[in-house]
Short mmCIF file of C-alpha atoms and ligand atoms in Angstrom, two decimals:
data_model
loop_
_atom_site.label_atom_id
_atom_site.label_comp_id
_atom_site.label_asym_id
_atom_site.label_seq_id
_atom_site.Cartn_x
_atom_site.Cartn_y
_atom_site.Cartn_z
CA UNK A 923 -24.18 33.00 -6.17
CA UNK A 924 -23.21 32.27 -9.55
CA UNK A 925 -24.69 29.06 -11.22
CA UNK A 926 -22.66 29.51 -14.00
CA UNK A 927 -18.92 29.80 -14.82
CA UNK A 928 -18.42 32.03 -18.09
CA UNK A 929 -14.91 30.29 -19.77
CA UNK A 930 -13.27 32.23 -22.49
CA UNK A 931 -11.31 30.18 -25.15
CA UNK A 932 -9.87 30.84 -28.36
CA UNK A 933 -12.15 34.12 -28.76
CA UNK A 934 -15.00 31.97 -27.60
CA UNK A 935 -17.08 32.42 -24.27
CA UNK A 936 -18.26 29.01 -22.37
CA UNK A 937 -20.65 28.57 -20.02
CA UNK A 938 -19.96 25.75 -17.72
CA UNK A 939 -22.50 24.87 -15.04
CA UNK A 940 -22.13 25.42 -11.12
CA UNK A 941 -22.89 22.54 -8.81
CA UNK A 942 -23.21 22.75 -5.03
CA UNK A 943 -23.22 20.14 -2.37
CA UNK A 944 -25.38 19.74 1.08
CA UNK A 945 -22.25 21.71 2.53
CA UNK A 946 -22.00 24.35 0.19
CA UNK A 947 -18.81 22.49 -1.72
CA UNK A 948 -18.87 23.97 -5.01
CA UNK A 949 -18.01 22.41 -8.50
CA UNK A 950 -17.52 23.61 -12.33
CA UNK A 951 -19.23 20.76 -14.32
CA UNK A 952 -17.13 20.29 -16.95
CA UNK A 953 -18.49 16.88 -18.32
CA UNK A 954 -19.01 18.72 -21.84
CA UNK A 955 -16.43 20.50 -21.78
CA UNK A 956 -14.30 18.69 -24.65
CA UNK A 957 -17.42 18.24 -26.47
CA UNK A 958 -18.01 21.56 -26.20
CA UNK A 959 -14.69 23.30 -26.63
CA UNK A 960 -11.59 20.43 -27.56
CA UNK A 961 -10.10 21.11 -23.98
CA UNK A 962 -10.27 18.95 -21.49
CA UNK A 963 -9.85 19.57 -17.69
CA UNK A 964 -6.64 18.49 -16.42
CA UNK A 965 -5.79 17.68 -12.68
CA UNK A 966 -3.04 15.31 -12.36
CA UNK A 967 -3.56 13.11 -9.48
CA UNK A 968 -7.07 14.33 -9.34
CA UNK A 969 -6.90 16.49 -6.93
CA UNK A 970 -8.83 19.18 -7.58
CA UNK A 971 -11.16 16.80 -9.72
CA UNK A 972 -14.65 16.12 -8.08
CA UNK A 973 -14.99 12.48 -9.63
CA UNK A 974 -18.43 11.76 -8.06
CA UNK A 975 -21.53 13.09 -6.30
CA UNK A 976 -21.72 10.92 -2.43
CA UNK A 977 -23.82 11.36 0.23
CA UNK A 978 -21.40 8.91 2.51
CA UNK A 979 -18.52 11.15 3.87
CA UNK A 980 -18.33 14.82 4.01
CA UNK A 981 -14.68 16.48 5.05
CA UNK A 982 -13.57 19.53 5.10
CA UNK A 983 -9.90 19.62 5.04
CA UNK A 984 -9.05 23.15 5.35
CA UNK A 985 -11.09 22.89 8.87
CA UNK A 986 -10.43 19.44 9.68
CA UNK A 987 -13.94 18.20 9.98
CA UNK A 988 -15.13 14.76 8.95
CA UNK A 989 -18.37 13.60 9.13
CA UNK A 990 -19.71 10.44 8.22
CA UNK A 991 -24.05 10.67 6.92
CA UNK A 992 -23.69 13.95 9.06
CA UNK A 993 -22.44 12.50 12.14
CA UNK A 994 -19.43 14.23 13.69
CA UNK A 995 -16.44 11.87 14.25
CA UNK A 996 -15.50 13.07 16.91
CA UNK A 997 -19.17 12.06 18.78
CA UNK A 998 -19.20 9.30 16.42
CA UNK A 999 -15.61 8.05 18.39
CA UNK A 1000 -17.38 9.26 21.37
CA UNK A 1001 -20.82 7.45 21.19
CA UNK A 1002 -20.62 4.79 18.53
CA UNK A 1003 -18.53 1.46 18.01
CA UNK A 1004 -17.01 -0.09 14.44
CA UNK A 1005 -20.19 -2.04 14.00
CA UNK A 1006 -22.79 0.49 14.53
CA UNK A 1007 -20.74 3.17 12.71
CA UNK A 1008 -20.21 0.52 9.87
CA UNK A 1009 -23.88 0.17 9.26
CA UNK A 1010 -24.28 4.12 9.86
CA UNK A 1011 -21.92 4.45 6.35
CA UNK A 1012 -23.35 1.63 4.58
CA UNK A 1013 -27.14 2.21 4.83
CA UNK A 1014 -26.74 5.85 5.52
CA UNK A 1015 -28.92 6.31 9.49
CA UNK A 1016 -27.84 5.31 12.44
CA UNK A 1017 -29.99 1.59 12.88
CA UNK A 1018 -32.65 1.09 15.32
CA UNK A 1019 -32.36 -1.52 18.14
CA UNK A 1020 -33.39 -4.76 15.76
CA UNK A 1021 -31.45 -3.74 12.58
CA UNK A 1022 -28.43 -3.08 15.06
CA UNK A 1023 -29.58 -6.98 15.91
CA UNK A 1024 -29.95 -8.52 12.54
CA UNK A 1025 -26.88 -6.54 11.04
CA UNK A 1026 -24.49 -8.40 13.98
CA UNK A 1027 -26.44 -11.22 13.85
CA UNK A 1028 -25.48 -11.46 9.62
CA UNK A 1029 -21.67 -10.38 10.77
CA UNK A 1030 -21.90 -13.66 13.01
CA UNK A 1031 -23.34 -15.98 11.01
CA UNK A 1032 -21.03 -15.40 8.04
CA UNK A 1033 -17.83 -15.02 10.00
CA UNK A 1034 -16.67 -18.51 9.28
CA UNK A 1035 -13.92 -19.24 6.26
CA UNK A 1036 -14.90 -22.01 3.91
CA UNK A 1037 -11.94 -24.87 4.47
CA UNK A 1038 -11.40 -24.54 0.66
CA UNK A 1039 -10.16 -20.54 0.82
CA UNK A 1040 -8.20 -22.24 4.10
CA UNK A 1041 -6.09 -24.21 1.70
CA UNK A 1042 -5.42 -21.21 -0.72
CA UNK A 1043 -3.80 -19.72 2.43
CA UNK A 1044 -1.57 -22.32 2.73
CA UNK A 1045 -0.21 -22.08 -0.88
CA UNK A 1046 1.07 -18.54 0.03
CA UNK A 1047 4.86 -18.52 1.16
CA UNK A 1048 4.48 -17.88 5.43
CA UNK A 1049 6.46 -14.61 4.69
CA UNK A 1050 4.69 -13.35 2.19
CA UNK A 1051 2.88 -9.53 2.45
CA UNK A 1052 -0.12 -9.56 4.09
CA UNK A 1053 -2.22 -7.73 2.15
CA UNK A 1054 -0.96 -9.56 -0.61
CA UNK A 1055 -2.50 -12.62 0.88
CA UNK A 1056 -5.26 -10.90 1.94
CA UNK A 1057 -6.21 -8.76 -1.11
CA UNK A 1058 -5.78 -12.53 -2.91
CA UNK A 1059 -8.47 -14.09 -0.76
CA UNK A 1060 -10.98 -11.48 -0.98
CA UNK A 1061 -10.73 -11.66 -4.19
CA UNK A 1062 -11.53 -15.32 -4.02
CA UNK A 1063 -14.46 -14.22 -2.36
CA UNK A 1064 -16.22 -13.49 -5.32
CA UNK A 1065 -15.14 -17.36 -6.78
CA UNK A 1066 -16.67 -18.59 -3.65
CA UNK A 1067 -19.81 -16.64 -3.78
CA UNK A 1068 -20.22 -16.31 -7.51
CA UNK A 1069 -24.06 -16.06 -7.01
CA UNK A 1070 -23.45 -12.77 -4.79
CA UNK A 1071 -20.53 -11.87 -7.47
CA UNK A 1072 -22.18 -12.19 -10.82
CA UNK A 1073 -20.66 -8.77 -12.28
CA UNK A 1074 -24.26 -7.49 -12.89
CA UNK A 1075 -25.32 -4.28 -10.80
CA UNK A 1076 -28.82 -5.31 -10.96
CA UNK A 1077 -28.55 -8.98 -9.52
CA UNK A 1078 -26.06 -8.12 -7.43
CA UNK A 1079 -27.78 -5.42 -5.73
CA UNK A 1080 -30.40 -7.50 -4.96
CA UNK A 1081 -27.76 -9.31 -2.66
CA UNK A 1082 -25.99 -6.82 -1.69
CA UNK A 1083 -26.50 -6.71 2.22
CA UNK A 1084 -25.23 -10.41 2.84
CA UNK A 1085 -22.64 -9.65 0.01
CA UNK A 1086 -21.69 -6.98 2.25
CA UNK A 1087 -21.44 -8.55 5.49
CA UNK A 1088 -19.79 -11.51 4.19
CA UNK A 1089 -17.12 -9.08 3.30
CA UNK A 1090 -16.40 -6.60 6.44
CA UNK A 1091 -17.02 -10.38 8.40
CA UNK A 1092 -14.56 -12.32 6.69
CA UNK A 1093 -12.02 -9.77 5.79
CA UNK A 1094 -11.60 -9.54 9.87
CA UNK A 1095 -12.05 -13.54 10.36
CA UNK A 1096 -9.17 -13.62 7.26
CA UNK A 1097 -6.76 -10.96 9.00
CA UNK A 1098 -6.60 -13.00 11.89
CA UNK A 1099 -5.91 -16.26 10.01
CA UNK A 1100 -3.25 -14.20 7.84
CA UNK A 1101 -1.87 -13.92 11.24
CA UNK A 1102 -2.05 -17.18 12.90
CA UNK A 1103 -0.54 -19.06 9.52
CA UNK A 1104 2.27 -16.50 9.32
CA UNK A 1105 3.30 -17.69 12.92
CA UNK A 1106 2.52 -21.35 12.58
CA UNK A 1107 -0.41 -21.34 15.16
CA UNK A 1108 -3.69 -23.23 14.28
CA UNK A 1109 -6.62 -21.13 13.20
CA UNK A 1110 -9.00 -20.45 16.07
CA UNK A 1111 -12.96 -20.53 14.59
CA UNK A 1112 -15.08 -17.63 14.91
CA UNK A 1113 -17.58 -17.40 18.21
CA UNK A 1114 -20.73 -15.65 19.28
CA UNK A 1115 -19.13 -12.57 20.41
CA UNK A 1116 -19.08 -8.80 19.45
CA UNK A 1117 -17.05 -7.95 16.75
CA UNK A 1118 -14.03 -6.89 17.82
CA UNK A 1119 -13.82 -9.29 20.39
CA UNK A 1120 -14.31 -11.76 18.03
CA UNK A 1121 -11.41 -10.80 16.22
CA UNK A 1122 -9.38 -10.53 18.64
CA UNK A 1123 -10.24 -13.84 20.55
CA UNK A 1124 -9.54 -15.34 16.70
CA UNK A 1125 -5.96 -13.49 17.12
CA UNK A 1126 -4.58 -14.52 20.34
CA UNK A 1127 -6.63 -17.78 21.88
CA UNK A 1128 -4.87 -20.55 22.53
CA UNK A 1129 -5.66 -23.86 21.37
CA UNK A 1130 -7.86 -24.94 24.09
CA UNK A 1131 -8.21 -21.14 26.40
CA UNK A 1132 -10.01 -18.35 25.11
CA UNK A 1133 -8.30 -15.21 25.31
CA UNK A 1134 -10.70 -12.59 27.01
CA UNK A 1135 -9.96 -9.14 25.89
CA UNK A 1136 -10.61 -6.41 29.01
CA UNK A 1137 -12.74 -3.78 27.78
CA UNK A 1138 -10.01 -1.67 27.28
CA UNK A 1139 -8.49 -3.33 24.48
CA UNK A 1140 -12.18 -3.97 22.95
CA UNK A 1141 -12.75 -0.03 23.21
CA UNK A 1142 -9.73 0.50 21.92
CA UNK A 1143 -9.73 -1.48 18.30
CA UNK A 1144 -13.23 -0.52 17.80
CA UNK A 1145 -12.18 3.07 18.13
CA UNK A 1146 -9.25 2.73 16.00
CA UNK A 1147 -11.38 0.53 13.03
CA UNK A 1148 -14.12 3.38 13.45
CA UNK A 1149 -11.57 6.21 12.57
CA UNK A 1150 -10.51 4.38 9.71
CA UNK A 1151 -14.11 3.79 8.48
CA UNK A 1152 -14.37 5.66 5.95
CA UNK A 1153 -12.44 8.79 4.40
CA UNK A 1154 -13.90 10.08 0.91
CA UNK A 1155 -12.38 9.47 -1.99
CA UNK A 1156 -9.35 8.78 -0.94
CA UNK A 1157 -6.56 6.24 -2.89
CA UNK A 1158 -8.35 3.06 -2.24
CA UNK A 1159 -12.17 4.19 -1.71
CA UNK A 1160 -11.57 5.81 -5.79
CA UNK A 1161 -10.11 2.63 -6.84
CA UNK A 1162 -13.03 0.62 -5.74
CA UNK A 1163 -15.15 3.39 -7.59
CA UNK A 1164 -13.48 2.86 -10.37
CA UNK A 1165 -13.52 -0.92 -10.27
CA UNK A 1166 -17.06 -0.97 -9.45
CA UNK A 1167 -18.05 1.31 -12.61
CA UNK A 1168 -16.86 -1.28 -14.73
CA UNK A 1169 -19.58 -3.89 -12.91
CA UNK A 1170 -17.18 -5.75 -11.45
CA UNK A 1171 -18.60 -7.12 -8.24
CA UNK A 1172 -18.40 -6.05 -4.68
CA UNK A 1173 -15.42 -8.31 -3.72
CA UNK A 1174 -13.43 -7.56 -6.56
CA UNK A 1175 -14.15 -4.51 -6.30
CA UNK A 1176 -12.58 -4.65 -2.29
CA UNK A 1177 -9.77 -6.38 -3.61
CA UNK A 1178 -8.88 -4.07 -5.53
CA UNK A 1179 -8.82 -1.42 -2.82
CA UNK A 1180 -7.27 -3.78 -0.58
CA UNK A 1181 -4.16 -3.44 -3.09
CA UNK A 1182 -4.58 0.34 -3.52
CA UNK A 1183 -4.22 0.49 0.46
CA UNK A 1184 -1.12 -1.45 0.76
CA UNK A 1185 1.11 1.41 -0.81
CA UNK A 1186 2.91 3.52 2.05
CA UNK A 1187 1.35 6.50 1.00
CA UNK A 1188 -1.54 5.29 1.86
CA UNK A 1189 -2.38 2.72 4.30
CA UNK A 1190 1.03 1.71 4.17
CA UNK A 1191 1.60 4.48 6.30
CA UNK A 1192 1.14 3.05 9.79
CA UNK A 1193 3.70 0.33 9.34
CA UNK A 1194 5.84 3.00 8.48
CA UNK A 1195 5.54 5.20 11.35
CA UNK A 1196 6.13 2.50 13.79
CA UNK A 1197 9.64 1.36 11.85
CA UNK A 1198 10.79 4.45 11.95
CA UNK A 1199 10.02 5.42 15.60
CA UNK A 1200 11.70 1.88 15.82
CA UNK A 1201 14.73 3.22 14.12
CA UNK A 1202 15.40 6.52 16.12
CA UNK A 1203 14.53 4.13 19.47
CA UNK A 1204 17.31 1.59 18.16
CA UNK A 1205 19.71 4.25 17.08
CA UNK A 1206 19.06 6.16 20.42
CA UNK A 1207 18.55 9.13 18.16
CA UNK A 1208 16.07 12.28 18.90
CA UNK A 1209 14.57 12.39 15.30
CA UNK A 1210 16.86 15.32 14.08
CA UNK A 1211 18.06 12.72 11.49
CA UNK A 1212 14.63 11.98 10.20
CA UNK A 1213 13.29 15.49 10.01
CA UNK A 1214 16.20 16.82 8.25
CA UNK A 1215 16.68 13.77 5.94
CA UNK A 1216 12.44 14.43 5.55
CA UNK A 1217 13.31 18.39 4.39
CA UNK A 1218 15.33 17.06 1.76
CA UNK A 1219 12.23 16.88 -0.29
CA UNK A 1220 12.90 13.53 -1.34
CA UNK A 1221 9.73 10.82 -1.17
CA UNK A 1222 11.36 8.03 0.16
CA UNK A 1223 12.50 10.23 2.90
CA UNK A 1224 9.13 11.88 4.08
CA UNK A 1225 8.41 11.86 7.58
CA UNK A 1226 5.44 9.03 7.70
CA UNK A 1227 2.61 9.82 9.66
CA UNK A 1228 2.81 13.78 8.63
CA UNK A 1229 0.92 15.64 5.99
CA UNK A 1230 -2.81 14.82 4.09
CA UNK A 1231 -3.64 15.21 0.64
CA UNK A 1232 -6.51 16.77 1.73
CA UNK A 1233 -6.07 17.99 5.30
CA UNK A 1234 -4.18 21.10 5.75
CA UNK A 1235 -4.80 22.00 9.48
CA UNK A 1236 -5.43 19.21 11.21
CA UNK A 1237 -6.59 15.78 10.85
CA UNK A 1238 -9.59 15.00 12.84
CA UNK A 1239 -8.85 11.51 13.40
CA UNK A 1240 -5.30 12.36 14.50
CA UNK A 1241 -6.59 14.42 17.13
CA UNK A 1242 -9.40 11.52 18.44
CA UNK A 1243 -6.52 8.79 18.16
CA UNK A 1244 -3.29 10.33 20.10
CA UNK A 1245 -6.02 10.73 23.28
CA UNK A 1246 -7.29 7.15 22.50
CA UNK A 1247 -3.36 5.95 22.62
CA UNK A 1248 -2.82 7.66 25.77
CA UNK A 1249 -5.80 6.40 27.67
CA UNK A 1250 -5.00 2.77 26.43
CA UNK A 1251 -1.40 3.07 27.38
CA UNK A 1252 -2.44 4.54 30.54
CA UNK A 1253 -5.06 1.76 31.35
CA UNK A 1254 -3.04 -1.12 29.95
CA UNK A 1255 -0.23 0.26 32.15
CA UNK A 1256 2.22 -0.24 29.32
CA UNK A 1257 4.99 2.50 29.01
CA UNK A 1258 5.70 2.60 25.02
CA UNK A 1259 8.74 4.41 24.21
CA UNK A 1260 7.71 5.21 20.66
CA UNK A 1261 4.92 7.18 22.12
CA UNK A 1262 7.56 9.40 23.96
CA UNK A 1263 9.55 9.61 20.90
CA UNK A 1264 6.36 9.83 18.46
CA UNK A 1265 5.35 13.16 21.25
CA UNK A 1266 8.93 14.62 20.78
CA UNK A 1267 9.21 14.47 16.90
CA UNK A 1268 5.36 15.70 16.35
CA UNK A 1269 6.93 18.78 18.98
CA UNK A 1270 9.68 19.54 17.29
CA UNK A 1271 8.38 18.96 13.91
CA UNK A 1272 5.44 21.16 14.48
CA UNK A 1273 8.24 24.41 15.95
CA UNK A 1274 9.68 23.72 11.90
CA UNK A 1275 9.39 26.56 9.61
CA UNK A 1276 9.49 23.69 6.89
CA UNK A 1277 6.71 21.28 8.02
CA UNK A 1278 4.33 24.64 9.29
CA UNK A 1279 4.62 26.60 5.93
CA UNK A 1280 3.59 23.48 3.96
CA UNK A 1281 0.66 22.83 6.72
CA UNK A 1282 2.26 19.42 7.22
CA UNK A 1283 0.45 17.72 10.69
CA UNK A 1284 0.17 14.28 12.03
CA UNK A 1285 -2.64 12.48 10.11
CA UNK A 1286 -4.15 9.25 11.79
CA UNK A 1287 -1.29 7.03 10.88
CA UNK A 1288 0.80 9.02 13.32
CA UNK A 1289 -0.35 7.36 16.71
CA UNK A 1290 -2.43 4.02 15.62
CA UNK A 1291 0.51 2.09 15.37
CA UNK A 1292 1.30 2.21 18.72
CA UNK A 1293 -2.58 1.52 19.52
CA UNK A 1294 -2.11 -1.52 17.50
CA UNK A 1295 1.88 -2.35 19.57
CA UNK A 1296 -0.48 -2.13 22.81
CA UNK A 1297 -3.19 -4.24 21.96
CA UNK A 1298 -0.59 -6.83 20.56
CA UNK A 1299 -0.80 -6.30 16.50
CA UNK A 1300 2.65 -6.81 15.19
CA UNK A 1301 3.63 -4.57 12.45
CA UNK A 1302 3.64 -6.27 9.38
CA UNK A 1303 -0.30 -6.76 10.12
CA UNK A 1304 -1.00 -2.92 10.55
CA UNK A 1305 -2.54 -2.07 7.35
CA UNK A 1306 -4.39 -4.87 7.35
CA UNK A 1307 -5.94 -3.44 10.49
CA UNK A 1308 -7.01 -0.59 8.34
CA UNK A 1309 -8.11 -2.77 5.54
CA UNK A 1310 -10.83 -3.91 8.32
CA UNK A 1311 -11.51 -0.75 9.15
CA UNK A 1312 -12.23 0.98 5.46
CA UNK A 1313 -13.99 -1.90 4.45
CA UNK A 1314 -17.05 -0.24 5.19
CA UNK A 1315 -16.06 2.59 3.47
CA UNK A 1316 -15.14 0.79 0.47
CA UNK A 1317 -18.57 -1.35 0.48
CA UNK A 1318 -20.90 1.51 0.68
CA UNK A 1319 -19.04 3.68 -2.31
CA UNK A 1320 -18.97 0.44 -4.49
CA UNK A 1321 -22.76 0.43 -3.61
CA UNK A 1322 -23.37 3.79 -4.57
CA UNK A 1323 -21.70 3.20 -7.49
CA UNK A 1324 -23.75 0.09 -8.32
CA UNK A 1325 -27.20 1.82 -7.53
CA UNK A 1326 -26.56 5.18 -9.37
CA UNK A 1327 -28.79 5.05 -12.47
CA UNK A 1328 -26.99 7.70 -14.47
CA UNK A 1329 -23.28 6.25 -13.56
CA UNK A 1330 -21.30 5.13 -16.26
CA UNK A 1331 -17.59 3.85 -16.46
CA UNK A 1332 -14.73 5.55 -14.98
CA UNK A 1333 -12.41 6.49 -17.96
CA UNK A 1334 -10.30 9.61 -17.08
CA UNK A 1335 -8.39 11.53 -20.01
CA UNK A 1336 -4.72 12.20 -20.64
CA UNK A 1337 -3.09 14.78 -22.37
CA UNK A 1338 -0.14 12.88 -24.39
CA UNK A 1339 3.35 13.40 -24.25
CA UNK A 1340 4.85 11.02 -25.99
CA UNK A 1341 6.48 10.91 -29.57
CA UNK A 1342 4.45 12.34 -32.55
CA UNK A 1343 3.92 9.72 -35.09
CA UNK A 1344 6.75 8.11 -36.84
CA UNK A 1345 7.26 4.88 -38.99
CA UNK A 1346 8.19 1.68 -38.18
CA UNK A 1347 12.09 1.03 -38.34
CA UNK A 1348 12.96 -2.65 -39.98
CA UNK A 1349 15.16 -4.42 -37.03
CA UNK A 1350 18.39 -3.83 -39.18
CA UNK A 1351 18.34 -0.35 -39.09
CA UNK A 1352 17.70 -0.08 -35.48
CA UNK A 1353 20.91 1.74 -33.74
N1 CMC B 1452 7.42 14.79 5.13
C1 CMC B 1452 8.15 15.76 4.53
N2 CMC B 1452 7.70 16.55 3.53
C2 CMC B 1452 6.43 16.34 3.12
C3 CMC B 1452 5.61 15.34 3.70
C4 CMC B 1452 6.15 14.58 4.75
N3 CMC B 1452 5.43 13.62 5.33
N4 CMC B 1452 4.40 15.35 3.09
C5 CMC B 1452 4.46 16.32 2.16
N5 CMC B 1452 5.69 16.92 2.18
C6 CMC B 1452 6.12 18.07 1.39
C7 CMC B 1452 6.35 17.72 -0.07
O1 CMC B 1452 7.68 17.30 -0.31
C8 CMC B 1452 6.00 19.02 -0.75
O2 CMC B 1452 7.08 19.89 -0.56
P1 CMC B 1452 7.45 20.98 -1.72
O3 CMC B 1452 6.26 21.91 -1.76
O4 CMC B 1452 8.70 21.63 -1.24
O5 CMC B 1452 7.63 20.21 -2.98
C9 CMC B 1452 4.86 19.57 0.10
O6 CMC B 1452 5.06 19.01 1.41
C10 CMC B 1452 3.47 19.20 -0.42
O7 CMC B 1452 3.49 17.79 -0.61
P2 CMC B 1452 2.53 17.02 -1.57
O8 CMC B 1452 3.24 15.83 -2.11
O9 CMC B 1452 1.93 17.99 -2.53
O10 CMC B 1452 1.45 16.55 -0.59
P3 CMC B 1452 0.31 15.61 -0.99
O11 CMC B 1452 -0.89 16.27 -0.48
O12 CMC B 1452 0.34 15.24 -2.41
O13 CMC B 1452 0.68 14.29 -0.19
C11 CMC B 1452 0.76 12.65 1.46
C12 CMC B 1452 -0.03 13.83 0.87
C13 CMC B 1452 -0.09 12.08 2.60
C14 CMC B 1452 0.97 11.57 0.40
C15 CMC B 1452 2.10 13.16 1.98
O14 CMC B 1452 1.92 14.17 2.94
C16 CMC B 1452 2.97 12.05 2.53
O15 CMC B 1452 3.68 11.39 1.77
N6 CMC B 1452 2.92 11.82 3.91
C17 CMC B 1452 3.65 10.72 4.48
C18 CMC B 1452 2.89 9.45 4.26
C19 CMC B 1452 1.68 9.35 5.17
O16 CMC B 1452 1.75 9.63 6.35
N7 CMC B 1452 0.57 8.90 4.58
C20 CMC B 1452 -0.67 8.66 5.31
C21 CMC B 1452 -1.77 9.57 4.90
S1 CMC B 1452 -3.13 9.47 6.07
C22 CMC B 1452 -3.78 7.91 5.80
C23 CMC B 1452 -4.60 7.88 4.59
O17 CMC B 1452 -5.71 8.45 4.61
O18 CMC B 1452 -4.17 7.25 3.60
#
């Protein structure tokens, strides 16, 4: 196997060096390569660009494996729950019995929201976007903590594991607030439950009754946040890389990714989904209108919930998630009409010469909507849901970022195409 690539360039021969991964993913290192030659590598949108060395996530999207420190999803869905599996990606093994205990113990005991980031909620309009508000607060996060947020990778390294639960805590305990103050109910505190419960009992207690979730619905949003815990370097996990190399802290870091999420390419996707399942429900249609308007090749007309940047035969998660939906529908007892309609389109879709020859497939967005419909998530709160899921993800790449020794600041290239030089034309003799 070669451990070189030989580049020839203006009569010139290269030699660029090989990498390989734990997998056997191979690279070209072309870090020198504009030193070396004047050219630089260029991959718009990245993707063909490896922009990091990780030992988090490993996916292969040609075979539609993802695994997270090794693990399988599928057993990791299986076996695991969102809080184990959170740990797994952050500290990179599965934990023993008392780390297990002191991790959910930390999740607990910083769960609560200062009353002072409570009033910065209340300044936002009760319509606004919710990951606007949210991607605010945690931001604020790091004006609350600014001991745990001192934009230094050194000190705040040394912090990092309450830093960290602070954030995957509160991000959940500030979802459900989003939620309660965007439908005038009064916040409901955090208790000494497991984590998903927790959220949810902050979600849907009243005042003065707890609401109990059966285990269904508990198994159900910890599977769902477990898919979504991490993915590579996806949209928002490479914008927290790329916040993070500058030293920016951990929660401004998340924020930032919290705002790379929200874009319905992305996480944006799930809300999506649903509205348009909505739409062919309302309009009694059969989804002939959306797949042919989605052939058109337009953007805004894609069909949402199909296709991966980097999946291109299936995606794992879809797979684990349209069983999960079926078995919570089933158990719930609740007969969701977008999941008929969601079955029909993914059918017909999948018989389409157009969708098959660009290996288009349902990605995880496709079904977890109507997870979230079941378990009572409206839309406009899906990719928050998300955001609490990939806030693992997010927290262990910033980390990686912060503890690598030889990292240095994210600063991709361009190749420029605007005007050449020209001078500057005097107001008057502007046309
Ligand atoms: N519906 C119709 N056509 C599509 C779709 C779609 N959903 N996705 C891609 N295409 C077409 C695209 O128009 C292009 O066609 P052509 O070759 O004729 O120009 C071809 O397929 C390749 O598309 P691409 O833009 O090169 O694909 P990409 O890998 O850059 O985009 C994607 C990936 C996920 C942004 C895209 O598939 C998409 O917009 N899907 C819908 C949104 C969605 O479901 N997003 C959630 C992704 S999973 C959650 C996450 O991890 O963020």
């Amino acid at each position: 196997m070669s451990t070189n690539a030989q580049l020839r360039l203006d009569d010139k021969d290269y030699s660029l060096p090989v990498i390989r991964g734990t997998e056997g993913e191979k690279a070209i290192d072309t870090r020198k390569l504009r030193a070396d030659t004047g050219y630089i590598a260029y991959d718009q949108g990245y993707g063909n660009t490896g922009s990091c060395e990780s030992a988090i996530t490993y996916l292969d999207g040609d075979n539609g494996v993802l695994r997270h420190r090794g693990y399988p999803i599928e057993q990791l869905a299986e076996h695991s729950n969102f809080g184990e599996t959170a740990y797994l990606v952050i500290y990179g093994e599965l934990p023993n019995a008392t780390q297990r205990k002191q991790f959910g113990d930390l999740l607990r005991q910083h769960a609560a929201i200062d009353p002072q980031m409570q009033a910065i909620l209340q300044g936002f309009p009760k319509d606004a976007p919710p990951m606007a508000m949210l991607s605010s607060l945690v931001a604020a996060l790091a004006a609350y903590y600014p001991q745990l947020a001192t934009n230094n990778f050194e000190a705040d390294l040394k912090n990092f594991d309450l830093a960290a639960a602070i954030a995957i805590s509160k991000i959940r305990t500030l979802a459900a607030m989003i939620y309660r103050y965007q439908n005038g109910l009064p916040y409901i505190p955090p208790k000494d439950v497991p984590f998903c419960d927790n959220f949810l009992q902050m979600m849907f207690s009243e005042l003065y009754k707890d609401y109990v979730p059966t285990a269904e619905v508990s198994r159900a949003l910890n599977t769902l946040l477990l898919l979504h815990a991490d993915h590579e370097q996806n949209c928002s996990t490479s914008t927290v890389r790329m916040v993070g190399s500058s030293a920016a802290n951990l929660f401004t870091s998340l924020s930032a990714g919290i705002c790379a999420l929200s874009g319905p390419l992305h996480g944006g996707a799930n809300t999506a989904v649903v509205q348009m399942l909505q739409s062919i429900h309302d309009e009694h249609d059969d989804g002939t209108r959306f797949i042919a308007a989605a052939k058109s090749g337009s953007k805004s007309n894609r069909l949402m919930g199909f296709g991966h940047a980097v999946y291109k035969n299936f995606d794992p998660r879809a797979k684990i998630i349209a069983k999960a939906c079926d078995d919570v529908l089933d158990k719930l007892g609740i007969n969701d009409p977008l999941l008929a309609i969601a079955k029909n389109l993914e059918q017909a879709a999948l018989k389409d010469d157009y969708f098959l020859s660009r290996k288009l497939y349902p990605n995880v967005d496709f079904y977890s909507g109507i997870i979230m419909r079941a378990i009572g998530i409206p839309v406009n709160m899906f990719t928050v849901m998300f955001a609490i899921g990939r806030s693992p993800g997010w927290i262990a790449n910033w980390r990686e970022v912060a503890a690598n020794p030889k990292g240095r600041i994210y600063r991709p290239r361009q190749i420029y195409c605007g005007p050449v030089k020209r001078d500057y034309v005097p107001m008057a003799q502007r046309a």
